Amino acid sequence: MKQYKNFIDGKSIDSSSGRTFENRNPADWDEVVGVFPKSNIDDLNKAIDAAKKAYPKWRSVPWPKRSEIMRRAAEIMIERKEEAARLMTREMGKVIKETRGDYQEGIDTALYAGAEGRKYYGYTLPSELPNKTCQTRRDPLGVWGLITPWNFPVAIPTWKIFPCLTSGNTAIIKPATDTPASVGELAIVLQEAGLPNGVLNVVYGGGSEIGEGLLNSPDIVGVSFTGSSDIGKRIGEVCGKTLKRCSLELGGKNGQVVLRDADLELALEGAIWGAFGTTGQRCTATSRLIIEAPVYDKFIEMLKARVEKLKLGNGLNEDADVGPLVNEAQRESIHSYVEIGLKQGARLLTGGAIYDEGECKKGWFYKPTVFADVTPDMRIAQEEIFGPVLSVIKAKDFDDALRILNGTVYGLSSSIYTNDLNKAHKAIEMTETGIVYINAPTIGAECHLPFGGMKETGNGHREGGWTAYEIFTEIKTIYIDYSGALQKAQIDTWNQ
Ligand code: UN1
């Protein structure tokens, strides 16, 4: 068990609150993974001061030099991958194969940042006037607040930290209280890679104190948040009042469509991975399976048999398929959705109960659950459950399947299984989601491509790839007049 302190101005600092919180292993609640400061507003203000102080110098470091530090961080991360994945499984619960993947996504994001500084580009355009040229460049904004969730304890923080810092901003990160250790270790990696003091600061604590403190600070220029739509709306509201830039990655109710001509074995493997990978705790998780009528009965029979083969267990065991839920409250929430599903008349095909056998008796395990005969208006077909619960809906035909797929307030990811080229292309055109997969599950986004959603999944920004750098930079437009005379745009035109 490790005692963590806030990481401010390159130093480990005790919280002035004197309060702490524990981080326990969700697969074995007797194990305390770490003890963390429950910080207060004074701690946050120290971090903001450090980030403000570091900003002018950091923003004047050339982009390629900033990038170089990110590449060094990637090299250190490669060395620490196994150790970091094991820590992540202990604090978050997901199986070791997946925490290795989570950390790999962080490494890839760091490698991308390691090159991006050399690709810092703007546009050069002609002017309407002679002897004049126009350009754009991108500049950092200042001090950012980064608020990250527990389901991807490293990958999602890296999606924010690397583009934010490479762009020349400084930041305070508030990691989720369920998975603070992974971010604490990442901050050390960046320091070892040569990141100057104060450029990245970690403040542990709850959303009501530290999250709100970041939102309300006049020194914070932007907030990047991944989490629930309810909290996202509140963040958007506060940022709107002070015109802070704000990027929101929120909920999902992702659907996988299986059309009558699909390869059913392939669609089955996709559904299992999409719905029960990460114990269903991904914002991209498949939580609705929309099956065209002619293959419905056959597919749900295959599904039930396959789900019942999944092995629950402590994520450190290489043979476990599904780990626990992250905490007790999540397990209660999942179970309450199962009760809602039953009350509204869905047919429980499998699961629907706590699992506490053998090594799982001291963890927050829940049986992978499938409801069949779900109708699109049921709450389990509309609300984000964030756990191992899959709602299966029958569609009359292709058009009906698309209608059901788009019939939610969310719009993150969707998947269509078909071998009909025309239908695949029509689905790509018509789906109201930021990410569409053809013959692949709703999960598995790659770090060099835009990631984000439509409707209540976000506010139009995209993390990942080059688009993440758009969040963290401001565009500056430059006009250079080399005529030696006053030229009046829109008045002195070339033909006058
Ligand atoms: C999330 O669920 O919050 O696409 C992120 C995926 C992962 C990232 C998920 N690469 O499933």
Coordinates of C-alpha atoms and ligand atoms in Angstrom, one line a residue:
M1 CA 0.0 0.0 0.0
K2 CA 1.4 3.3 -1.1
Q3 CA 0.8 6.7 0.5
Y4 CA 0.3 9.3 -2.3
K5 CA 0.6 13.1 -2.1
N6 CA -0.5 15.8 -4.5
F7 CA 2.0 16.5 -7.2
I8 CA 2.5 20.3 -7.4
D9 CA 5.3 22.2 -9.1
G10 CA 7.2 19.0 -9.5
K11 CA 7.1 18.0 -5.8
S12 CA 5.0 15.7 -3.7
I13 CA 3.1 17.8 -1.3
D14 CA 0.8 16.9 1.6
S15 CA -2.8 18.3 1.5
S16 CA -3.4 21.1 3.9
S17 CA -6.8 19.5 4.6
G18 CA -5.1 16.6 6.5
R19 CA -7.9 14.3 5.2
T20 CA -7.3 11.2 3.1
F21 CA -9.2 8.6 1.1
E22 CA -8.5 5.0 0.3
N23 CA -8.4 3.2 -3.0
R24 CA -9.4 -0.4 -2.7
N25 CA -9.1 -3.3 -5.1
P26 CA -12.6 -4.0 -6.5
A27 CA -11.7 -7.7 -6.9
D28 CA -10.6 -8.0 -3.3
W29 CA -12.0 -5.2 -1.1
D30 CA -9.6 -6.1 1.8
E31 CA -6.7 -4.8 -0.3
V32 CA -5.9 -1.1 0.0
V33 CA -4.0 -0.1 -3.1
G34 CA -3.2 3.4 -2.0
V35 CA -4.1 6.2 0.3
F36 CA -4.6 9.7 -1.2
P37 CA -5.1 13.2 0.0
K38 CA -8.6 14.5 0.0
S39 CA -7.6 17.9 -1.2
N40 CA -9.2 21.2 -0.6
I41 CA -9.4 24.5 -2.4
D42 CA -6.1 25.7 -0.9
D43 CA -4.3 22.7 -2.4
L44 CA -5.9 23.4 -5.8
N45 CA -4.9 27.1 -5.7
K46 CA -1.3 26.1 -5.0
A47 CA -1.5 23.9 -8.1
I48 CA -3.1 26.6 -10.2
D49 CA -0.4 29.1 -9.1
A50 CA 2.4 26.6 -10.1
A51 CA 0.7 26.0 -13.5
K52 CA 0.4 29.8 -14.1
K53 CA 4.0 30.4 -13.2
A54 CA 5.2 27.6 -15.5
Y55 CA 3.1 28.7 -18.5
P56 CA 5.1 31.6 -20.0
K57 CA 8.3 29.6 -20.2
W58 CA 6.7 26.4 -21.3
R59 CA 4.7 28.0 -24.2
S60 CA 8.0 29.5 -25.5
V61 CA 9.7 26.1 -25.7
P62 CA 9.6 25.2 -29.4
W63 CA 6.9 22.7 -30.4
P64 CA 9.5 20.0 -31.5
K65 CA 11.3 20.3 -28.1
R66 CA 8.0 19.9 -26.2
S67 CA 7.2 16.9 -28.4
E68 CA 10.6 15.4 -27.6
I69 CA 9.7 15.2 -23.9
M70 CA 6.5 13.3 -24.8
R71 CA 8.5 10.8 -26.9
R72 CA 10.8 10.2 -23.9
A73 CA 7.8 9.7 -21.7
A74 CA 6.6 7.0 -24.2
E75 CA 10.0 5.2 -23.9
I76 CA 9.7 5.1 -20.1
M77 CA 6.1 4.0 -20.4
I78 CA 7.2 1.1 -22.6
E79 CA 9.6 -0.1 -19.9
R80 CA 6.9 0.2 -17.2
K81 CA 4.0 -1.3 -19.1
E82 CA 3.7 -4.5 -17.1
E83 CA 4.1 -2.9 -13.7
A84 CA 1.6 -0.2 -14.6
A85 CA -1.0 -2.6 -16.0
R86 CA -0.9 -4.7 -12.8
L87 CA -1.4 -1.6 -10.7
M88 CA -4.3 -0.6 -13.0
T89 CA -6.0 -4.0 -12.6
R90 CA -5.6 -3.7 -8.8
E91 CA -7.2 -0.3 -8.7
M92 CA -9.8 -0.6 -11.4
G93 CA -10.6 -4.3 -11.7
K94 CA -10.5 -4.9 -15.4
V95 CA -8.6 -7.9 -16.6
I96 CA -4.8 -7.7 -17.2
K97 CA -5.0 -8.2 -21.0
E98 CA -7.2 -5.1 -21.0
T99 CA -5.1 -3.0 -18.7
R100 CA -2.1 -3.8 -20.9
G101 CA -4.2 -2.5 -23.8
D102 CA -5.2 0.6 -21.8
Y103 CA -1.6 1.4 -21.1
Q104 CA -0.6 0.7 -24.7
E105 CA -3.2 3.2 -25.8
G106 CA -1.4 5.7 -23.5
I107 CA 2.0 4.8 -25.0
D108 CA 0.6 5.2 -28.5
T109 CA -0.9 8.6 -27.6
A110 CA 2.5 9.7 -26.2
L111 CA 4.3 8.5 -29.4
Y112 CA 1.8 10.4 -31.5
A113 CA 2.5 13.5 -29.4
G114 CA 6.2 12.8 -29.9
A115 CA 5.8 13.5 -33.6
E116 CA 3.0 16.0 -33.6
G117 CA 5.3 18.9 -32.5
R118 CA 7.2 18.5 -35.7
K119 CA 4.0 18.7 -37.7
Y120 CA 2.7 21.8 -36.1
Y121 CA 1.2 23.5 -39.1
G122 CA -1.0 26.4 -40.2
Y123 CA -2.3 27.5 -43.5
T124 CA -0.9 30.0 -46.0
L125 CA -3.5 31.7 -48.2
P126 CA -3.5 34.4 -50.8
S127 CA -4.8 37.8 -50.0
E128 CA -7.5 39.7 -51.9
L129 CA -4.9 42.4 -52.2
P130 CA -1.5 42.6 -54.0
N131 CA 1.7 42.4 -52.0
K132 CA 0.0 40.9 -49.0
T133 CA -0.2 37.3 -47.7
C134 CA -2.3 35.5 -45.1
Q135 CA -1.5 32.7 -42.6
T136 CA -2.9 30.9 -39.6
R137 CA -1.0 29.5 -36.6
R138 CA -2.1 27.7 -33.5
D139 CA -1.2 28.8 -30.0
P140 CA -1.8 27.5 -26.5
L141 CA -4.4 29.0 -24.3
G142 CA -3.0 28.8 -20.7
V143 CA -3.8 26.7 -17.7
W144 CA -6.3 23.8 -18.2
G145 CA -8.3 21.7 -15.8
L146 CA -8.4 18.0 -16.9
I147 CA -11.1 15.8 -15.2
T148 CA -10.8 12.1 -16.0
P149 CA -12.9 9.0 -15.3
W150 CA -12.0 5.6 -13.8
N151 CA -12.8 3.2 -16.7
F152 CA -9.6 4.0 -18.7
P153 CA -7.3 5.1 -15.8
V154 CA -4.3 5.8 -18.2
A155 CA -5.6 6.0 -21.8
I156 CA -8.1 8.8 -21.2
P157 CA -5.8 10.9 -19.1
T158 CA -3.2 10.6 -21.8
W159 CA -5.7 11.7 -24.5
K160 CA -5.9 15.0 -22.6
I161 CA -2.5 15.4 -21.0
F162 CA -0.3 14.8 -24.1
P163 CA -2.1 17.1 -26.6
C164 CA -2.7 19.7 -23.9
L165 CA 1.0 19.9 -22.9
T166 CA 2.5 19.4 -26.3
S167 CA 0.5 22.4 -27.5
G168 CA 2.2 24.5 -24.8
N169 CA -0.5 24.7 -22.2
T170 CA 0.0 23.8 -18.5
A171 CA -2.5 21.8 -16.5
I172 CA -4.0 20.5 -13.3
I173 CA -5.4 17.0 -13.5
K174 CA -8.0 15.7 -11.1
P175 CA -8.1 11.9 -11.6
A176 CA -11.2 9.8 -10.6
T177 CA -11.1 8.9 -6.9
D178 CA -11.5 5.2 -7.9
T179 CA -8.3 5.1 -9.9
P180 CA -6.0 7.9 -8.8
A181 CA -2.7 5.8 -8.6
S182 CA -2.4 5.3 -12.3
V183 CA -2.4 9.1 -13.0
G184 CA 0.0 9.7 -10.0
E185 CA 2.5 7.2 -11.6
L186 CA 2.1 8.8 -15.0
A187 CA 3.0 12.2 -13.6
I188 CA 6.2 10.7 -12.3
V189 CA 6.9 9.3 -15.8
L190 CA 6.5 12.8 -17.3
Q191 CA 8.8 14.3 -14.7
E192 CA 11.5 11.7 -15.4
A193 CA 11.1 12.4 -19.2
G194 CA 12.1 16.0 -18.5
L195 CA 8.8 17.9 -18.1
P196 CA 9.6 21.1 -16.3
N197 CA 8.1 21.6 -12.8
G198 CA 4.6 23.1 -12.7
V199 CA 3.6 22.1 -16.3
L200 CA 1.5 19.2 -15.0
N201 CA 0.1 19.1 -11.5
V202 CA -2.0 16.3 -9.9
V203 CA -4.6 17.2 -7.3
Y204 CA -6.5 14.3 -5.8
G205 CA -10.0 14.7 -4.4
G206 CA -13.7 14.8 -5.1
G207 CA -15.7 16.5 -7.9
S208 CA -17.6 18.8 -5.5
E209 CA -14.4 20.4 -4.2
I210 CA -11.6 20.0 -6.8
G211 CA -13.8 19.7 -9.9
E212 CA -15.9 22.6 -8.9
G213 CA -12.8 24.6 -7.9
L214 CA -11.4 24.1 -11.4
L215 CA -14.6 25.2 -13.0
N216 CA -14.9 28.3 -11.0
S217 CA -11.3 29.4 -11.1
P218 CA -10.8 32.5 -13.2
D219 CA -7.3 31.3 -13.9
I220 CA -8.4 28.2 -15.7
V221 CA -8.9 28.8 -19.4
G222 CA -10.5 25.5 -20.4
V223 CA -11.8 22.3 -19.0
S224 CA -11.6 18.9 -20.6
F225 CA -14.0 16.3 -19.0
T226 CA -14.9 12.7 -19.7
G227 CA -17.7 11.2 -17.7
S228 CA -21.5 11.2 -17.4
S229 CA -23.8 13.4 -19.4
D230 CA -25.4 14.8 -16.2
I231 CA -22.1 16.1 -14.9
G232 CA -21.1 17.2 -18.4
K233 CA -24.1 19.4 -18.7
R234 CA -23.3 21.0 -15.4
I235 CA -19.7 21.6 -16.5
G236 CA -20.9 23.0 -19.8
E237 CA -23.3 25.4 -18.0
V238 CA -20.6 26.8 -15.7
C239 CA -18.0 27.1 -18.5
G240 CA -20.7 28.8 -20.6
K241 CA -21.1 31.5 -18.0
T242 CA -17.4 32.4 -18.0
L243 CA -16.8 31.5 -21.7
K244 CA -14.2 28.9 -20.7
R245 CA -13.3 26.5 -23.5
C246 CA -14.8 23.2 -22.6
S247 CA -14.5 19.8 -24.2
L248 CA -17.0 17.1 -23.1
E249 CA -16.9 13.3 -23.7
L250 CA -20.1 12.0 -22.2
G251 CA -22.4 9.0 -22.1
G252 CA -23.3 6.4 -24.8
K253 CA -26.0 3.9 -25.5
N254 CA -24.2 2.1 -28.3
G255 CA -25.9 -0.4 -30.6
Q256 CA -24.7 -3.3 -32.6
V257 CA -27.0 -4.1 -35.6
V258 CA -26.9 -7.7 -36.9
L259 CA -28.6 -7.9 -40.4
R260 CA -30.0 -11.1 -41.8
D261 CA -27.1 -11.7 -44.2
A262 CA -24.4 -11.1 -41.5
D263 CA -21.7 -13.6 -40.6
L264 CA -23.4 -14.6 -37.3
E265 CA -20.3 -16.2 -35.7
L266 CA -18.4 -13.0 -36.3
A267 CA -21.2 -10.9 -35.1
L268 CA -21.4 -13.0 -31.9
E269 CA -17.8 -12.6 -31.1
G270 CA -18.2 -8.8 -31.7
A271 CA -21.2 -8.6 -29.4
I272 CA -19.5 -10.5 -26.6
W273 CA -16.4 -8.3 -26.7
G274 CA -18.3 -5.1 -27.1
A275 CA -20.8 -5.8 -24.3
F276 CA -18.7 -7.6 -21.7
G277 CA -15.1 -6.3 -22.4
T278 CA -14.1 -4.0 -19.5
T279 CA -17.2 -5.6 -17.7
G280 CA -19.3 -3.3 -19.9
Q281 CA -17.8 -0.2 -18.3
R282 CA -16.8 1.7 -21.5
C283 CA -18.6 4.6 -22.9
T284 CA -18.3 2.8 -26.2
A285 CA -19.7 -0.5 -24.7
T286 CA -22.3 -2.3 -26.7
S287 CA -25.4 -2.0 -24.6
R288 CA -28.0 -2.7 -27.3
L289 CA -28.0 -5.5 -29.8
I290 CA -30.5 -4.9 -32.7
I291 CA -31.1 -8.0 -34.6
E292 CA -33.1 -8.3 -37.9
A293 CA -36.1 -10.6 -37.4
P294 CA -35.1 -13.6 -39.6
V295 CA -32.0 -14.3 -37.5
Y296 CA -33.3 -13.2 -34.1
D297 CA -34.2 -16.5 -32.5
K298 CA -31.1 -18.3 -33.7
F299 CA -28.8 -15.4 -32.6
I300 CA -30.1 -15.1 -29.1
E301 CA -29.7 -18.8 -28.6
M302 CA -26.0 -18.6 -29.7
L303 CA -25.6 -15.5 -27.5
K304 CA -26.9 -17.2 -24.3
A305 CA -24.6 -20.2 -24.7
R306 CA -21.6 -18.0 -25.4
V307 CA -22.2 -15.6 -22.5
E308 CA -22.6 -18.4 -20.0
K309 CA -19.0 -19.5 -20.9
L310 CA -17.5 -16.2 -19.8
K311 CA -15.2 -16.7 -16.8
L312 CA -15.4 -14.1 -14.1
G313 CA -12.4 -13.7 -11.9
N314 CA -9.7 -11.4 -10.4
G315 CA -8.3 -9.6 -13.4
L316 CA -4.7 -10.5 -12.4
N317 CA -5.5 -14.1 -13.4
E318 CA -4.7 -14.4 -17.1
D319 CA -7.6 -16.7 -17.8
A320 CA -10.3 -14.4 -16.4
D321 CA -12.6 -12.9 -19.1
V322 CA -14.6 -10.5 -17.0
G323 CA -13.4 -8.6 -13.9
P324 CA -15.5 -7.0 -11.2
L325 CA -17.4 -3.7 -11.3
V326 CA -15.4 -0.8 -10.1
N327 CA -17.2 -0.3 -6.7
E328 CA -20.3 -1.2 -4.7
A329 CA -22.4 1.8 -5.9
Q330 CA -21.9 0.7 -9.5
R331 CA -22.9 -2.8 -8.7
E332 CA -26.1 -1.6 -6.9
S333 CA -26.9 0.7 -9.9
I334 CA -26.4 -2.2 -12.4
H335 CA -28.7 -4.4 -10.3
S336 CA -31.3 -1.8 -10.1
Y337 CA -31.4 -1.6 -13.9
V338 CA -31.9 -5.4 -14.0
E339 CA -34.9 -4.9 -11.7
I340 CA -36.2 -2.1 -14.0
G341 CA -35.8 -4.4 -17.0
L342 CA -37.8 -7.2 -15.4
K343 CA -40.5 -4.8 -14.2
Q344 CA -40.9 -3.4 -17.7
G345 CA -41.3 -6.8 -19.2
A346 CA -38.0 -7.7 -20.8
R347 CA -37.1 -11.4 -20.8
L348 CA -34.0 -12.2 -18.8
L349 CA -32.0 -14.6 -20.9
T350 CA -29.0 -15.1 -18.5
G351 CA -27.3 -13.4 -15.6
G352 CA -29.1 -10.7 -13.6
A353 CA -27.4 -11.5 -10.3
I354 CA -24.4 -10.8 -8.1
Y355 CA -21.6 -13.4 -8.5
D356 CA -19.7 -14.3 -5.3
E357 CA -18.3 -17.8 -5.8
G358 CA -14.7 -18.9 -5.1
E359 CA -12.2 -16.1 -5.6
C360 CA -15.0 -13.7 -6.4
K361 CA -16.5 -13.6 -2.9
K362 CA -14.7 -10.4 -1.9
G363 CA -15.2 -8.4 -5.0
W364 CA -17.9 -6.4 -6.8
F365 CA -18.7 -9.1 -9.4
Y366 CA -21.9 -9.3 -11.4
K367 CA -23.0 -12.0 -13.8
P368 CA -22.9 -11.0 -17.5
T369 CA -26.5 -10.3 -18.2
V370 CA -28.6 -10.4 -21.4
F371 CA -32.2 -9.3 -21.7
A372 CA -34.1 -10.4 -24.8
D373 CA -37.4 -9.0 -26.2
V374 CA -36.5 -5.5 -25.2
T375 CA -38.5 -2.8 -26.8
P376 CA -36.8 0.5 -27.9
D377 CA -38.8 2.6 -25.4
M378 CA -37.8 0.6 -22.3
R379 CA -35.4 2.3 -19.9
I380 CA -32.8 -0.5 -20.3
A381 CA -32.9 0.4 -24.1
Q382 CA -32.5 4.1 -23.5
E383 CA -30.4 4.8 -20.4
E384 CA -26.6 4.3 -20.0
I385 CA -26.1 1.4 -17.6
F386 CA -22.3 1.2 -17.7
G387 CA -22.1 -2.4 -16.8
P388 CA -22.4 -6.0 -18.1
V389 CA -26.0 -5.7 -19.3
L390 CA -27.0 -6.2 -22.9
S391 CA -30.5 -5.4 -24.2
V392 CA -31.5 -7.3 -27.3
I393 CA -34.1 -5.7 -29.6
K394 CA -35.8 -7.3 -32.6
A395 CA -35.9 -5.2 -35.8
K396 CA -38.4 -5.8 -38.6
D397 CA -36.0 -4.9 -41.4
F398 CA -32.9 -2.7 -42.2
D399 CA -34.8 0.6 -42.0
D400 CA -36.3 -0.4 -38.7
A401 CA -32.9 -1.4 -37.3
L402 CA -31.5 2.1 -38.3
R403 CA -34.4 3.8 -36.6
I404 CA -33.9 1.9 -33.4
L405 CA -30.1 2.4 -33.6
N406 CA -30.6 6.2 -33.8
G407 CA -33.5 6.3 -31.3
T408 CA -31.5 7.4 -28.2
V409 CA -30.3 10.8 -26.9
Y410 CA -26.7 9.5 -27.2
G411 CA -24.5 9.2 -30.3
L412 CA -21.0 7.8 -29.6
S413 CA -20.4 4.5 -31.4
S414 CA -22.4 2.1 -33.5
S415 CA -21.7 -1.1 -35.3
I416 CA -23.3 -2.8 -38.3
Y417 CA -22.7 -6.5 -39.2
T418 CA -23.6 -7.2 -42.8
N419 CA -22.0 -8.4 -46.0
D420 CA -24.4 -6.2 -48.1
L421 CA -22.2 -3.4 -49.4
N422 CA -25.1 -1.1 -50.1
K423 CA -26.6 -1.5 -46.7
A424 CA -23.2 -0.9 -45.0
H425 CA -22.7 2.3 -46.9
K426 CA -26.3 3.5 -46.2
A427 CA -25.7 2.8 -42.5
I428 CA -22.4 4.7 -42.5
E429 CA -24.4 7.7 -44.0
M430 CA -27.4 7.5 -41.7
T431 CA -26.0 6.6 -38.2
E432 CA -26.1 9.5 -35.7
T433 CA -22.9 8.6 -34.0
G434 CA -19.4 10.0 -34.0
I435 CA -17.9 6.5 -34.6
V436 CA -19.3 3.8 -36.9
Y437 CA -17.9 0.3 -37.2
I438 CA -18.6 -2.1 -40.1
N439 CA -18.2 -5.8 -39.1
A440 CA -16.5 -4.9 -35.9
P441 CA -17.8 -4.2 -32.4
T442 CA -18.6 -0.7 -31.0
I443 CA -15.4 -0.7 -28.9
G444 CA -11.8 -0.4 -30.0
A445 CA -11.1 3.1 -31.2
E446 CA -7.5 3.8 -32.2
C447 CA -5.7 6.8 -30.7
H448 CA -4.7 8.5 -34.0
L449 CA -8.3 9.0 -35.1
P450 CA -11.0 11.4 -33.9
F451 CA -12.9 10.1 -30.9
G452 CA -16.2 11.5 -29.7
G453 CA -19.9 11.6 -30.2
M454 CA -23.0 13.4 -31.4
K455 CA -26.1 14.5 -29.6
E456 CA -25.8 14.2 -25.8
T457 CA -22.5 12.4 -26.0
G458 CA -20.6 15.6 -26.3
N459 CA -20.3 19.1 -27.4
G460 CA -18.8 18.7 -30.8
H461 CA -15.1 18.2 -29.9
R462 CA -13.1 15.2 -30.9
E463 CA -10.3 13.7 -28.8
G464 CA -7.6 11.5 -30.4
G465 CA -5.4 12.2 -33.4
W466 CA -5.0 15.7 -34.8
T467 CA -8.4 16.8 -33.6
A468 CA -7.4 16.7 -29.9
Y469 CA -4.8 19.4 -30.8
E470 CA -7.7 21.6 -32.0
I471 CA -9.2 21.5 -28.6
F472 CA -6.1 22.7 -26.9
T473 CA -5.0 25.4 -29.3
E474 CA -6.4 28.7 -30.4
I475 CA -6.2 29.7 -34.1
K476 CA -4.5 33.0 -34.8
T477 CA -5.0 34.6 -38.3
I478 CA -2.1 36.7 -39.5
Y479 CA -2.1 39.3 -42.4
I480 CA 1.3 40.4 -43.7
D481 CA 1.3 43.5 -45.9
Y482 CA 4.5 44.0 -47.9
S483 CA 3.1 46.7 -50.2
G484 CA 4.5 49.7 -48.2
A485 CA 1.1 51.4 -48.6
L486 CA -2.2 51.4 -46.7
Q487 CA -4.4 48.9 -48.4
K488 CA -8.0 48.8 -47.4
A489 CA -9.6 45.3 -47.6
Q490 CA -12.9 45.2 -49.3
I491 CA -12.4 48.8 -50.4
D492 CA -9.1 48.9 -52.4
T493 CA -9.7 45.9 -54.6
W494 CA -7.3 44.8 -57.3
N495 CA -9.5 46.0 -60.2
Q496 CA -10.0 49.6 -59.0
Ligands
UN1_1 C1 -14.2 4.9 -23.1 O1 -15.0 4.0 -23.1 O2 -14.4 5.9 -22.3 O3 -12.7 2.6 -28.2 C2 -13.1 5.0 -24.0 C3 -12.5 2.1 -27.1 C4 -11.3 2.5 -26.3 C5 -11.6 3.7 -25.5 C6 -12.9 3.8 -24.8 N1 -10.2 2.6 -27.1 O4 -13.3 1.3 -26.6

